[in-house]
Coordinates of N, CA, C and O in Angstrom, one line a residue:
M33 N -37.6 -34.3 -61.3 CA -36.6 -35.4 -61.2 C -35.2 -34.8 -61.2 O -35.0 -33.8 -61.9
L34 N -34.3 -35.3 -60.4 CA -32.9 -34.8 -60.3 C -32.2 -34.7 -61.6 O -31.6 -33.6 -61.9
L35 N -32.4 -35.6 -62.5 CA -31.6 -35.6 -63.8 C -32.2 -34.5 -64.7 O -31.5 -34.1 -65.7
D36 N -33.4 -34.0 -64.4 CA -34.0 -32.9 -65.3 C -33.5 -31.5 -64.8 O -33.7 -30.6 -65.6
E37 N -33.0 -31.4 -63.6 CA -32.5 -30.1 -63.1 C -31.2 -29.7 -63.8 O -30.3 -30.6 -64.0
P38 N -31.1 -28.4 -64.2 CA -29.8 -28.0 -64.8 C -28.7 -28.2 -63.8 O -28.8 -27.8 -62.6
R39 N -27.6 -28.8 -64.2 CA -26.5 -29.1 -63.3 C -25.2 -28.6 -63.9 O -25.1 -28.6 -65.1
L40 N -24.3 -28.2 -63.0 CA -23.0 -27.7 -63.5 C -21.9 -28.5 -62.9 O -21.9 -28.8 -61.7
P41 N -20.9 -28.8 -63.7 CA -19.7 -29.4 -63.1 C -19.0 -28.5 -62.1 O -19.3 -27.2 -62.2
I42 N -18.3 -29.0 -61.2 CA -17.7 -28.1 -60.1 C -16.9 -26.9 -60.7 O -17.1 -25.8 -60.3
A43 N -16.1 -27.1 -61.7 CA -15.4 -26.0 -62.3 C -16.3 -24.9 -62.9 O -16.0 -23.7 -62.7
E44 N -17.3 -25.3 -63.6 CA -18.2 -24.4 -64.2 C -19.0 -23.6 -63.1 O -19.3 -22.4 -63.2
A45 N -19.4 -24.3 -62.1 CA -20.1 -23.7 -60.9 C -19.2 -22.7 -60.3 O -19.7 -21.6 -59.9
A46 N -17.9 -23.0 -60.1 CA -17.0 -22.1 -59.5 C -16.9 -20.8 -60.4 O -16.8 -19.7 -59.9
D47 N -16.8 -21.0 -61.7 CA -16.7 -19.8 -62.6 C -17.9 -18.9 -62.4 O -17.8 -17.7 -62.4
R48 N -19.1 -19.5 -62.4 CA -20.4 -18.8 -62.2 C -20.4 -18.0 -60.9 O -20.9 -16.9 -60.8
A49 N -19.8 -18.6 -59.8 CA -19.8 -18.0 -58.5 C -18.6 -17.0 -58.4 O -18.6 -16.3 -57.4
G50 N -17.7 -17.0 -59.3 CA -16.6 -16.1 -59.2 C -15.5 -16.5 -58.2 O -14.9 -15.6 -57.6
V51 N -15.4 -17.8 -58.0 CA -14.4 -18.3 -57.0 C -13.6 -19.4 -57.7 O -13.9 -19.9 -58.7
H52 N -12.5 -19.8 -57.0 CA -11.6 -20.9 -57.5 C -12.4 -22.2 -57.3 O -13.2 -22.3 -56.3
R53 N -12.1 -23.2 -58.1 CA -12.8 -24.5 -57.9 C -12.5 -25.1 -56.6 O -13.4 -25.8 -56.1
D54 N -11.4 -24.9 -56.0 CA -11.1 -25.4 -54.7 C -12.0 -24.8 -53.6 O -12.4 -25.5 -52.7
T55 N -12.3 -23.5 -53.8 CA -13.2 -22.9 -52.9 C -14.6 -23.5 -53.0 O -15.2 -23.8 -52.0
L56 N -15.1 -23.7 -54.2 CA -16.4 -24.2 -54.4 C -16.4 -25.7 -53.9 O -17.4 -26.1 -53.2
D57 N -15.4 -26.4 -54.1 CA -15.3 -27.8 -53.6 C -15.4 -27.8 -52.1 O -16.1 -28.6 -51.5
R58 N -14.7 -26.8 -51.4 CA -14.7 -26.7 -50.0 C -16.1 -26.4 -49.5 O -16.6 -26.9 -48.5
W59 N -16.8 -25.5 -50.2 CA -18.2 -25.2 -49.9 C -19.1 -26.4 -49.9 O -20.0 -26.6 -49.1
T60 N -18.8 -27.4 -50.8 CA -19.7 -28.6 -50.9 C -19.3 -29.6 -49.8 O -20.1 -30.4 -49.4
R61 N -18.1 -29.5 -49.3 CA -17.7 -30.5 -48.3 C -17.8 -30.0 -46.8 O -18.3 -30.7 -46.0
R62 N -17.5 -28.7 -46.6 CA -17.5 -28.2 -45.2 C -18.4 -27.0 -45.0 O -18.8 -26.7 -43.9
G63 N -18.8 -26.3 -46.1 CA -19.6 -25.2 -46.1 C -18.9 -23.9 -45.6 O -17.7 -23.9 -45.4
V64 N -19.7 -22.9 -45.5 CA -19.2 -21.6 -45.0 C -20.3 -20.9 -44.3 O -21.5 -20.9 -44.7
R65 N -20.0 -20.3 -43.1 CA -21.0 -19.6 -42.3 C -22.3 -20.3 -42.1 O -23.4 -19.8 -42.1
G66 N -22.2 -21.6 -41.8 CA -23.3 -22.4 -41.5 C -24.1 -22.9 -42.7 O -25.2 -23.6 -42.6
H67 N -23.6 -22.7 -43.9 CA -24.3 -23.1 -45.1 C -23.4 -24.1 -45.9 O -22.2 -23.8 -46.1
V68 N -24.0 -25.2 -46.4 CA -23.3 -26.1 -47.2 C -23.9 -26.2 -48.5 O -25.1 -26.3 -48.6
L69 N -23.1 -26.1 -49.6 CA -23.6 -26.2 -50.9 C -23.8 -27.7 -51.3 O -22.8 -28.4 -51.3
P70 N -25.0 -28.1 -51.6 CA -25.3 -29.5 -51.9 C -24.6 -29.9 -53.3 O -24.6 -29.0 -54.2
A71 N -24.1 -31.0 -53.4 CA -23.5 -31.5 -54.7 C -24.0 -33.0 -54.9 O -24.3 -33.7 -53.9
V72 N -24.1 -33.3 -56.1 CA -24.6 -34.7 -56.5 C -23.5 -35.4 -57.3 O -22.7 -34.7 -58.0
C73 N -23.4 -36.7 -57.1 CA -22.4 -37.5 -57.9 C -23.2 -38.3 -58.9 O -24.1 -39.0 -58.6
I74 N -22.8 -38.1 -60.2 CA -23.4 -38.8 -61.3 C -22.3 -39.4 -62.1 O -21.4 -38.6 -62.6
G75 N -22.3 -40.7 -62.2 CA -21.2 -41.3 -63.0 C -19.8 -41.1 -62.5 O -18.9 -41.0 -63.3
G76 N -19.7 -40.9 -61.2 CA -18.3 -40.7 -60.6 C -17.9 -39.2 -60.7 O -16.8 -38.9 -60.3
R77 N -18.7 -38.3 -61.2 CA -18.4 -36.9 -61.3 C -19.3 -36.1 -60.4 O -20.5 -36.4 -60.3
R78 N -18.8 -35.0 -59.8 CA -19.6 -34.2 -58.9 C -20.2 -33.0 -59.7 O -19.5 -32.4 -60.4
Y79 N -21.4 -32.7 -59.4 CA -22.1 -31.6 -60.0 C -22.9 -30.8 -58.9 O -23.2 -31.3 -57.9
V80 N -23.1 -29.6 -59.2 CA -23.9 -28.7 -58.4 C -25.2 -28.3 -59.2 O -25.0 -27.9 -60.4
L81 N -26.3 -28.5 -58.6 CA -27.6 -28.0 -59.3 C -27.6 -26.5 -59.3 O -27.2 -25.9 -58.3
L82 N -28.0 -26.0 -60.5 CA -28.0 -24.5 -60.6 C -28.9 -23.9 -59.6 O -28.5 -22.9 -59.0
C83 N -30.0 -24.5 -59.3 CA -30.9 -23.9 -58.3 C -30.3 -23.9 -56.9 O -30.4 -22.9 -56.1
D84 N -29.5 -24.9 -56.6 CA -28.8 -25.0 -55.3 C -27.7 -23.9 -55.2 O -27.5 -23.3 -54.2
L85 N -27.0 -23.7 -56.3 CA -25.9 -22.7 -56.3 C -26.5 -21.3 -56.1 O -26.0 -20.5 -55.3
E86 N -27.6 -21.0 -56.8 CA -28.2 -19.7 -56.7 C -28.7 -19.5 -55.3 O -28.5 -18.4 -54.7
A87 N -29.4 -20.5 -54.7 CA -29.9 -20.4 -53.3 C -28.7 -20.2 -52.3 O -28.8 -19.4 -51.4
F88 N -27.6 -21.0 -52.5 CA -26.5 -20.9 -51.6 C -25.9 -19.5 -51.7 O -25.6 -18.9 -50.6
L89 N -25.6 -19.0 -52.9 CA -25.0 -17.6 -53.0 C -26.0 -16.6 -52.4 O -25.5 -15.6 -51.8
E90 N -27.2 -16.7 -52.6 CA -28.2 -15.8 -52.0 C -28.1 -15.8 -50.5 O -28.1 -14.8 -49.8
A91 N -28.0 -17.0 -49.9 CA -27.9 -17.2 -48.5 C -26.7 -16.5 -47.9 O -26.7 -15.9 -46.8
L92 N -25.6 -16.6 -48.7 CA -24.3 -16.0 -48.2 C -24.4 -14.5 -48.2 O -23.7 -13.9 -47.5
N93 N -25.1 -14.0 -49.1 CA -25.2 -12.5 -49.3 C -26.2 -11.9 -48.3 O -26.3 -10.7 -48.3
E94 N -27.0 -12.7 -47.6 CA -27.9 -12.1 -46.7 C -27.2 -11.6 -45.4 O -26.2 -12.3 -45.0
P95 N -27.6 -10.5 -44.9 CA -26.9 -10.0 -43.7 C -27.1 -10.9 -42.5 O -28.2 -11.5 -42.4
E96 N -26.1 -11.1 -41.7 CA -26.2 -12.0 -40.5 C -27.1 -11.3 -39.5 O -27.0 -10.1 -39.3
R97 N -28.0 -12.1 -38.9 CA -28.9 -11.5 -37.9 C -28.2 -11.5 -36.5 O -27.5 -12.4 -36.2
Q98 N -28.5 -10.4 -35.9 CA -27.9 -10.2 -34.5 C -29.1 -10.6 -33.5 O -30.2 -10.2 -33.7
H99 N -28.7 -11.4 -32.5 CA -29.7 -11.9 -31.6 C -29.7 -11.0 -30.4 O -28.8 -10.5 -29.9

């Protein structure tokens, strides 16, 4: 269930990722290099699931494939 997943407020997720909160917010709205970080809204506040943040950062660190 969604509410059972560890979730982080945008500012805390940004700290974990080592980026400014505006950068993390941009990742949730527009993405980067074809990847968009999912965010959930609970009670009017936006959160990032820890598992989504980890998967997103892993995807960004993968080398780009040449066709």
